[in-house]
């Protein structure tokens, strides 16, 4: 009987060790996850996350979030005789998508606010120009979130429904229980309030 090739034997031993670590983690010993995460952190970062994010700092944040989710949800993982790496990879990809969705929503809001009133947007002193031209996108996302939080709830709802979710005016009005004309006035005031409050916030 031919002996098992050295490479295959080593791979089998590593897989058995990984299975043991996963089972220990699922039984409550989360420290058993540490060797697994250390083994796969670099491949996840270099081949899965960074190429899709393009920014080292953001990629590190995604990697950290991926590891946290893996530890929190290890009990949901089912061992199928293969490495846990594909499962970790899918978590990382999901986190990357979350980042892109958040960025897209923020950009959509910025563009919508800039274009809602073209005449005002043409003014170089308009806060929209500060918003769109700002180099630090992360800071601007935080400013948008802070400004939205400071608005009255109906203003936030109007902006979210019409400018972020891009729902028809009729549906926006129906969800708020008002007429289309009243909604148009509400949205106008909401956008004006957003611009005013955003303009009062000076970037650090």
PDB file of C-alpha atoms in Angstrom:
ATOM      1  CA  UNK A   1       0.000   0.000   0.000  1.00  0.00           C
ATOM      2  CA  UNK A   2       1.469   3.321  -1.107  1.00  0.00           C
ATOM      3  CA  UNK A   3       2.192   5.814   1.616  1.00  0.00           C
ATOM      4  CA  UNK A   4       0.420   9.166   1.700  1.00  0.00           C
ATOM      5  CA  UNK A   5       2.411  11.936  -0.028  1.00  0.00           C
ATOM      6  CA  UNK A   6       4.088  14.264   2.449  1.00  0.00           C
ATOM      7  CA  UNK A   7       2.209  17.302   1.171  1.00  0.00           C
ATOM      8  CA  UNK A   8      -1.177  15.616   1.436  1.00  0.00           C
ATOM      9  CA  UNK A   9      -0.326  14.324   4.892  1.00  0.00           C
ATOM     10  CA  UNK A  10       0.605  17.800   6.112  1.00  0.00           C
ATOM     11  CA  UNK A  11      -2.577  19.248   4.651  1.00  0.00           C
ATOM     12  CA  UNK A  12      -4.661  16.561   6.354  1.00  0.00           C
ATOM     13  CA  UNK A  13      -2.987  17.210   9.703  1.00  0.00           C
ATOM     14  CA  UNK A  14      -3.581  20.961   9.406  1.00  0.00           C
ATOM     15  CA  UNK A  15      -7.217  20.395   8.466  1.00  0.00           C
ATOM     16  CA  UNK A  16      -7.752  18.090  11.436  1.00  0.00           C
ATOM     17  CA  UNK A  17      -6.192  20.675  13.735  1.00  0.00           C
ATOM     18  CA  UNK A  18      -8.414  23.376  12.287  1.00  0.00           C
ATOM     19  CA  UNK A  19     -11.489  21.227  12.819  1.00  0.00           C
ATOM     20  CA  UNK A  20     -10.470  20.668  16.441  1.00  0.00           C
ATOM     21  CA  UNK A  21     -10.056  24.429  16.969  1.00  0.00           C
ATOM     22  CA  UNK A  22     -13.433  25.153  15.412  1.00  0.00           C
ATOM     23  CA  UNK A  23     -15.152  22.564  17.578  1.00  0.00           C
ATOM     24  CA  UNK A  24     -13.526  23.970  20.709  1.00  0.00           C
ATOM     25  CA  UNK A  25     -14.657  27.469  19.785  1.00  0.00           C
ATOM     26  CA  UNK A  26     -18.205  26.233  19.181  1.00  0.00           C
ATOM     27  CA  UNK A  27     -18.160  24.668  22.628  1.00  0.00           C
ATOM     28  CA  UNK A  28     -17.379  28.029  24.194  1.00  0.00           C
ATOM     29  CA  UNK A  29     -13.582  28.285  24.100  1.00  0.00           C
ATOM     30  CA  UNK A  30     -13.343  31.294  21.804  1.00  0.00           C
ATOM     31  CA  UNK A  31      -9.582  31.504  22.345  1.00  0.00           C
ATOM     32  CA  UNK A  32      -9.382  28.498  20.039  1.00  0.00           C
ATOM     33  CA  UNK A  33     -10.339  30.820  17.197  1.00  0.00           C
ATOM     34  CA  UNK A  34      -7.141  32.839  17.588  1.00  0.00           C
ATOM     35  CA  UNK A  35      -4.814  30.529  15.596  1.00  0.00           C
ATOM     36  CA  UNK A  36      -7.390  30.307  12.806  1.00  0.00           C
ATOM     37  CA  UNK A  37      -7.819  34.059  12.572  1.00  0.00           C
ATOM     38  CA  UNK A  38      -4.068  34.640  12.689  1.00  0.00           C
ATOM     39  CA  UNK A  39      -3.566  32.100   9.901  1.00  0.00           C
ATOM     40  CA  UNK A  40      -6.139  33.622   7.562  1.00  0.00           C
ATOM     41  CA  UNK A  41      -5.930  37.332   8.413  1.00  0.00           C
ATOM     42  CA  UNK A  42      -3.269  38.154   5.841  1.00  0.00           C
ATOM     43  CA  UNK A  43      -4.867  36.213   2.940  1.00  0.00           C
ATOM     44  CA  UNK A  44      -8.225  37.830   3.677  1.00  0.00           C
ATOM     45  CA  UNK A  45      -6.707  41.289   3.844  1.00  0.00           C
ATOM     46  CA  UNK A  46      -4.437  40.981   0.794  1.00  0.00           C
ATOM     47  CA  UNK A  47      -6.580  38.997  -1.630  1.00  0.00           C
ATOM     48  CA  UNK A  48     -10.193  39.630  -0.600  1.00  0.00           C
ATOM     49  CA  UNK A  49     -10.594  42.952   1.218  1.00  0.00           C
ATOM     50  CA  UNK A  50      -7.925  45.407   0.071  1.00  0.00           C
ATOM     51  CA  UNK A  51      -8.443  44.849  -3.688  1.00  0.00           C
ATOM     52  CA  UNK A  52     -12.155  45.536  -3.238  1.00  0.00           C
ATOM     53  CA  UNK A  53     -11.751  48.522  -0.900  1.00  0.00           C
ATOM     54  CA  UNK A  54      -8.601  50.163  -2.244  1.00  0.00           C
ATOM     55  CA  UNK A  55      -7.809  51.957   1.004  1.00  0.00           C
ATOM     56  CA  UNK A  56      -5.485  50.370   3.558  1.00  0.00           C
ATOM     57  CA  UNK A  57      -7.058  51.913   6.649  1.00  0.00           C
ATOM     58  CA  UNK A  58     -10.596  51.046   5.557  1.00  0.00           C
ATOM     59  CA  UNK A  59      -9.455  47.529   4.638  1.00  0.00           C
ATOM     60  CA  UNK A  60      -8.032  47.060   8.128  1.00  0.00           C
ATOM     61  CA  UNK A  61     -11.361  48.121   9.606  1.00  0.00           C
ATOM     62  CA  UNK A  62     -13.171  45.587   7.425  1.00  0.00           C
ATOM     63  CA  UNK A  63     -10.722  42.868   8.443  1.00  0.00           C
ATOM     64  CA  UNK A  64     -11.296  43.665  12.113  1.00  0.00           C
ATOM     65  CA  UNK A  65     -15.072  43.562  11.630  1.00  0.00           C
ATOM     66  CA  UNK A  66     -14.768  40.276   9.749  1.00  0.00           C
ATOM     67  CA  UNK A  67     -12.861  38.697  12.619  1.00  0.00           C
ATOM     68  CA  UNK A  68     -15.388  39.952  15.162  1.00  0.00           C
ATOM     69  CA  UNK A  69     -18.314  38.532  13.182  1.00  0.00           C
ATOM     70  CA  UNK A  70     -16.510  35.207  12.752  1.00  0.00           C
ATOM     71  CA  UNK A  71     -16.055  34.876  16.499  1.00  0.00           C
ATOM     72  CA  UNK A  72     -19.626  35.953  17.243  1.00  0.00           C
ATOM     73  CA  UNK A  73     -21.156  33.553  14.696  1.00  0.00           C
ATOM     74  CA  UNK A  74     -18.808  30.578  14.909  1.00  0.00           C
ATOM     75  CA  UNK A  75     -21.668  28.528  16.355  1.00  0.00           C
ATOM     76  CA  UNK A  76     -23.453  28.860  13.000  1.00  0.00           C
ATOM     77  CA  UNK A  77     -20.588  27.363  11.037  1.00  0.00           C
ATOM     78  CA  UNK A  78     -21.013  23.752   9.923  1.00  0.00           C
ATOM     79  CA  UNK A  79     -17.860  21.731   9.363  1.00  0.00           C
ATOM     80  CA  UNK A  80     -18.019  19.936   6.019  1.00  0.00           C
ATOM     81  CA  UNK A  81     -14.564  18.446   5.825  1.00  0.00           C
ATOM     82  CA  UNK A  82     -13.112  21.579   4.255  1.00  0.00           C
ATOM     83  CA  UNK A  83     -11.262  24.592   5.570  1.00  0.00           C
ATOM     84  CA  UNK A  84     -13.157  27.376   7.316  1.00  0.00           C
ATOM     85  CA  UNK A  85     -11.484  29.876   4.994  1.00  0.00           C
ATOM     86  CA  UNK A  86     -14.353  30.078   2.408  1.00  0.00           C
ATOM     87  CA  UNK A  87     -16.737  30.909   5.258  1.00  0.00           C
ATOM     88  CA  UNK A  88     -14.427  33.656   6.497  1.00  0.00           C
ATOM     89  CA  UNK A  89     -14.012  34.912   2.945  1.00  0.00           C
ATOM     90  CA  UNK A  90     -17.781  35.274   2.521  1.00  0.00           C
ATOM     91  CA  UNK A  91     -18.054  37.234   5.756  1.00  0.00           C
ATOM     92  CA  UNK A  92     -15.301  39.560   4.521  1.00  0.00           C
ATOM     93  CA  UNK A  93     -17.040  40.065   1.169  1.00  0.00           C
ATOM     94  CA  UNK A  94     -20.310  40.863   2.924  1.00  0.00           C
ATOM     95  CA  UNK A  95     -18.512  43.460   5.034  1.00  0.00           C
ATOM     96  CA  UNK A  96     -16.963  44.982   1.910  1.00  0.00           C
ATOM     97  CA  UNK A  97     -20.428  45.253   0.360  1.00  0.00           C
ATOM     98  CA  UNK A  98     -21.686  46.969   3.523  1.00  0.00           C
ATOM     99  CA  UNK A  99     -18.951  49.591   3.155  1.00  0.00           C
ATOM    100  CA  UNK A 100     -19.797  50.193  -0.495  1.00  0.00           C
ATOM    101  CA  UNK A 101     -23.514  50.430   0.222  1.00  0.00           C
ATOM    102  CA  UNK A 102     -22.900  52.987   2.970  1.00  0.00           C
ATOM    103  CA  UNK A 103     -20.622  55.023   0.703  1.00  0.00           C
ATOM    104  CA  UNK A 104     -23.136  54.890  -2.133  1.00  0.00           C
ATOM    105  CA  UNK A 105     -25.976  56.047   0.111  1.00  0.00           C
ATOM    106  CA  UNK A 106     -23.878  58.920   1.419  1.00  0.00           C
ATOM    107  CA  UNK A 107     -22.826  59.976  -2.077  1.00  0.00           C
ATOM    108  CA  UNK A 108     -26.424  59.728  -3.286  1.00  0.00           C
ATOM    109  CA  UNK A 109     -27.570  62.021  -0.495  1.00  0.00           C
ATOM    110  CA  UNK A 110     -24.813  64.525  -1.226  1.00  0.00           C
ATOM    111  CA  UNK A 111     -25.619  64.578  -4.949  1.00  0.00           C
ATOM    112  CA  UNK A 112     -29.340  64.815  -4.314  1.00  0.00           C
ATOM    113  CA  UNK A 113     -28.955  67.720  -1.926  1.00  0.00           C
ATOM    114  CA  UNK A 114     -26.708  69.505  -4.402  1.00  0.00           C
ATOM    115  CA  UNK A 115     -29.164  69.091  -7.262  1.00  0.00           C
ATOM    116  CA  UNK A 116     -32.435  69.648  -5.426  1.00  0.00           C
ATOM    117  CA  UNK A 117     -32.221  73.422  -6.036  1.00  0.00           C
ATOM    118  CA  UNK A 118     -29.882  74.096  -9.018  1.00  0.00           C
ATOM    119  CA  UNK A 119     -29.930  77.870  -8.533  1.00  0.00           C
ATOM    120  CA  UNK A 120     -28.677  77.586  -5.000  1.00  0.00           C
ATOM    121  CA  UNK A 121     -26.161  74.908  -5.956  1.00  0.00           C
ATOM    122  CA  UNK A 122     -24.502  77.333  -8.335  1.00  0.00           C
ATOM    123  CA  UNK A 123     -23.435  79.508  -5.433  1.00  0.00           C
ATOM    124  CA  UNK A 124     -19.802  78.720  -4.581  1.00  0.00           C
ATOM    125  CA  UNK A 125     -20.471  79.542  -0.930  1.00  0.00           C
ATOM    126  CA  UNK A 126     -23.232  76.916  -0.791  1.00  0.00           C
ATOM    127  CA  UNK A 127     -22.494  74.166   1.750  1.00  0.00           C
ATOM    128  CA  UNK A 128     -23.133  71.589  -0.985  1.00  0.00           C
ATOM    129  CA  UNK A 129     -19.897  72.646  -2.672  1.00  0.00           C
ATOM    130  CA  UNK A 130     -18.068  72.137   0.588  1.00  0.00           C
ATOM    131  CA  UNK A 131     -19.706  68.722   0.858  1.00  0.00           C
ATOM    132  CA  UNK A 132     -18.916  67.552  -2.659  1.00  0.00           C
ATOM    133  CA  UNK A 133     -15.455  69.076  -2.977  1.00  0.00           C
ATOM    134  CA  UNK A 134     -14.182  67.922   0.418  1.00  0.00           C
ATOM    135  CA  UNK A 135     -11.165  65.673   0.252  1.00  0.00           C
ATOM    136  CA  UNK A 136     -11.775  63.832   3.476  1.00  0.00           C
ATOM    137  CA  UNK A 137     -14.741  61.660   2.562  1.00  0.00           C
ATOM    138  CA  UNK A 138     -14.824  59.963   5.943  1.00  0.00           C
ATOM    139  CA  UNK A 139     -15.163  63.294   7.719  1.00  0.00           C
ATOM    140  CA  UNK A 140     -17.922  64.350   5.366  1.00  0.00           C
ATOM    141  CA  UNK A 141     -19.876  61.155   5.995  1.00  0.00           C
ATOM    142  CA  UNK A 142     -19.711  61.875   9.707  1.00  0.00           C
ATOM    143  CA  UNK A 143     -20.863  65.457   9.132  1.00  0.00           C
ATOM    144  CA  UNK A 144     -23.820  64.282   7.057  1.00  0.00           C
ATOM    145  CA  UNK A 145     -24.835  61.789   9.737  1.00  0.00           C
ATOM    146  CA  UNK A 146     -24.538  64.413  12.481  1.00  0.00           C
ATOM    147  CA  UNK A 147     -26.537  66.948  10.486  1.00  0.00           C
ATOM    148  CA  UNK A 148     -29.290  64.456   9.698  1.00  0.00           C
ATOM    149  CA  UNK A 149     -29.518  63.483  13.367  1.00  0.00           C
ATOM    150  CA  UNK A 150     -29.981  67.118  14.353  1.00  0.00           C
ATOM    151  CA  UNK A 151     -32.951  67.627  12.008  1.00  0.00           C
ATOM    152  CA  UNK A 152     -36.573  67.181  13.117  1.00  0.00           C
ATOM    153  CA  UNK A 153     -37.837  63.654  12.528  1.00  0.00           C
ATOM    154  CA  UNK A 154     -40.233  64.656   9.703  1.00  0.00           C
ATOM    155  CA  UNK A 155     -37.421  66.442   7.884  1.00  0.00           C
ATOM    156  CA  UNK A 156     -35.184  63.371   8.200  1.00  0.00           C
ATOM    157  CA  UNK A 157     -37.975  61.146   6.938  1.00  0.00           C
ATOM    158  CA  UNK A 158     -38.704  63.371   3.939  1.00  0.00           C
ATOM    159  CA  UNK A 159     -35.042  63.501   2.916  1.00  0.00           C
ATOM    160  CA  UNK A 160     -34.582  59.759   3.415  1.00  0.00           C
ATOM    161  CA  UNK A 161     -37.672  58.741   1.447  1.00  0.00           C
ATOM    162  CA  UNK A 162     -37.200  61.109  -1.479  1.00  0.00           C
ATOM    163  CA  UNK A 163     -33.452  61.697  -1.780  1.00  0.00           C
ATOM    164  CA  UNK A 164     -31.905  58.515  -0.407  1.00  0.00           C
ATOM    165  CA  UNK A 165     -34.476  55.833  -1.186  1.00  0.00           C
ATOM    166  CA  UNK A 166     -35.580  57.796  -4.283  1.00  0.00           C
ATOM    167  CA  UNK A 167     -39.245  56.966  -3.855  1.00  0.00           C
ATOM    168  CA  UNK A 168     -41.844  58.752  -6.018  1.00  0.00           C
ATOM    169  CA  UNK A 169     -43.320  61.920  -4.532  1.00  0.00           C
ATOM    170  CA  UNK A 170     -46.716  60.250  -4.369  1.00  0.00           C
ATOM    171  CA  UNK A 171     -45.426  57.376  -2.250  1.00  0.00           C
ATOM    172  CA  UNK A 172     -43.461  59.710   0.006  1.00  0.00           C
ATOM    173  CA  UNK A 173     -46.587  61.751   0.646  1.00  0.00           C
ATOM    174  CA  UNK A 174     -48.669  58.630   1.255  1.00  0.00           C
ATOM    175  CA  UNK A 175     -46.188  57.269   3.805  1.00  0.00           C
ATOM    176  CA  UNK A 176     -46.301  60.545   5.687  1.00  0.00           C
ATOM    177  CA  UNK A 177     -50.072  60.812   5.407  1.00  0.00           C
ATOM    178  CA  UNK A 178     -50.016  64.186   3.643  1.00  0.00           C
ATOM    179  CA  UNK A 179     -50.816  65.570   0.200  1.00  0.00           C
ATOM    180  CA  UNK A 180     -48.198  65.760  -2.543  1.00  0.00           C
ATOM    181  CA  UNK A 181     -48.232  69.544  -2.355  1.00  0.00           C
ATOM    182  CA  UNK A 182     -47.657  69.470   1.387  1.00  0.00           C
ATOM    183  CA  UNK A 183     -44.839  66.948   0.908  1.00  0.00           C
ATOM    184  CA  UNK A 184     -43.144  69.211  -1.649  1.00  0.00           C
ATOM    185  CA  UNK A 185     -43.196  72.046   0.862  1.00  0.00           C
ATOM    186  CA  UNK A 186     -41.941  69.738   3.610  1.00  0.00           C
ATOM    187  CA  UNK A 187     -39.056  68.483   1.453  1.00  0.00           C
ATOM    188  CA  UNK A 188     -38.099  72.012   0.453  1.00  0.00           C
ATOM    189  CA  UNK A 189     -37.961  73.066   4.098  1.00  0.00           C
ATOM    190  CA  UNK A 190     -36.080  69.893   5.052  1.00  0.00           C
ATOM    191  CA  UNK A 191     -33.404  70.452   2.415  1.00  0.00           C
ATOM    192  CA  UNK A 192     -33.114  74.114   3.357  1.00  0.00           C
ATOM    193  CA  UNK A 193     -32.749  73.166   7.044  1.00  0.00           C
ATOM    194  CA  UNK A 194     -30.125  70.563   6.166  1.00  0.00           C
ATOM    195  CA  UNK A 195     -28.100  73.053   4.136  1.00  0.00           C
ATOM    196  CA  UNK A 196     -28.318  75.706   6.805  1.00  0.00           C
ATOM    197  CA  UNK A 197     -27.259  73.382   9.607  1.00  0.00           C
ATOM    198  CA  UNK A 198     -24.586  71.722   7.500  1.00  0.00           C
ATOM    199  CA  UNK A 199     -23.189  75.110   6.552  1.00  0.00           C
ATOM    200  CA  UNK A 200     -22.981  76.138  10.205  1.00  0.00           C
ATOM    201  CA  UNK A 201     -20.689  73.166  10.945  1.00  0.00           C
ATOM    202  CA  UNK A 202     -17.084  74.080  10.244  1.00  0.00           C
ATOM    203  CA  UNK A 203     -14.817  71.131   9.365  1.00  0.00           C
ATOM    204  CA  UNK A 204     -12.140  70.498  11.946  1.00  0.00           C
TER     205      UNK A 204
END
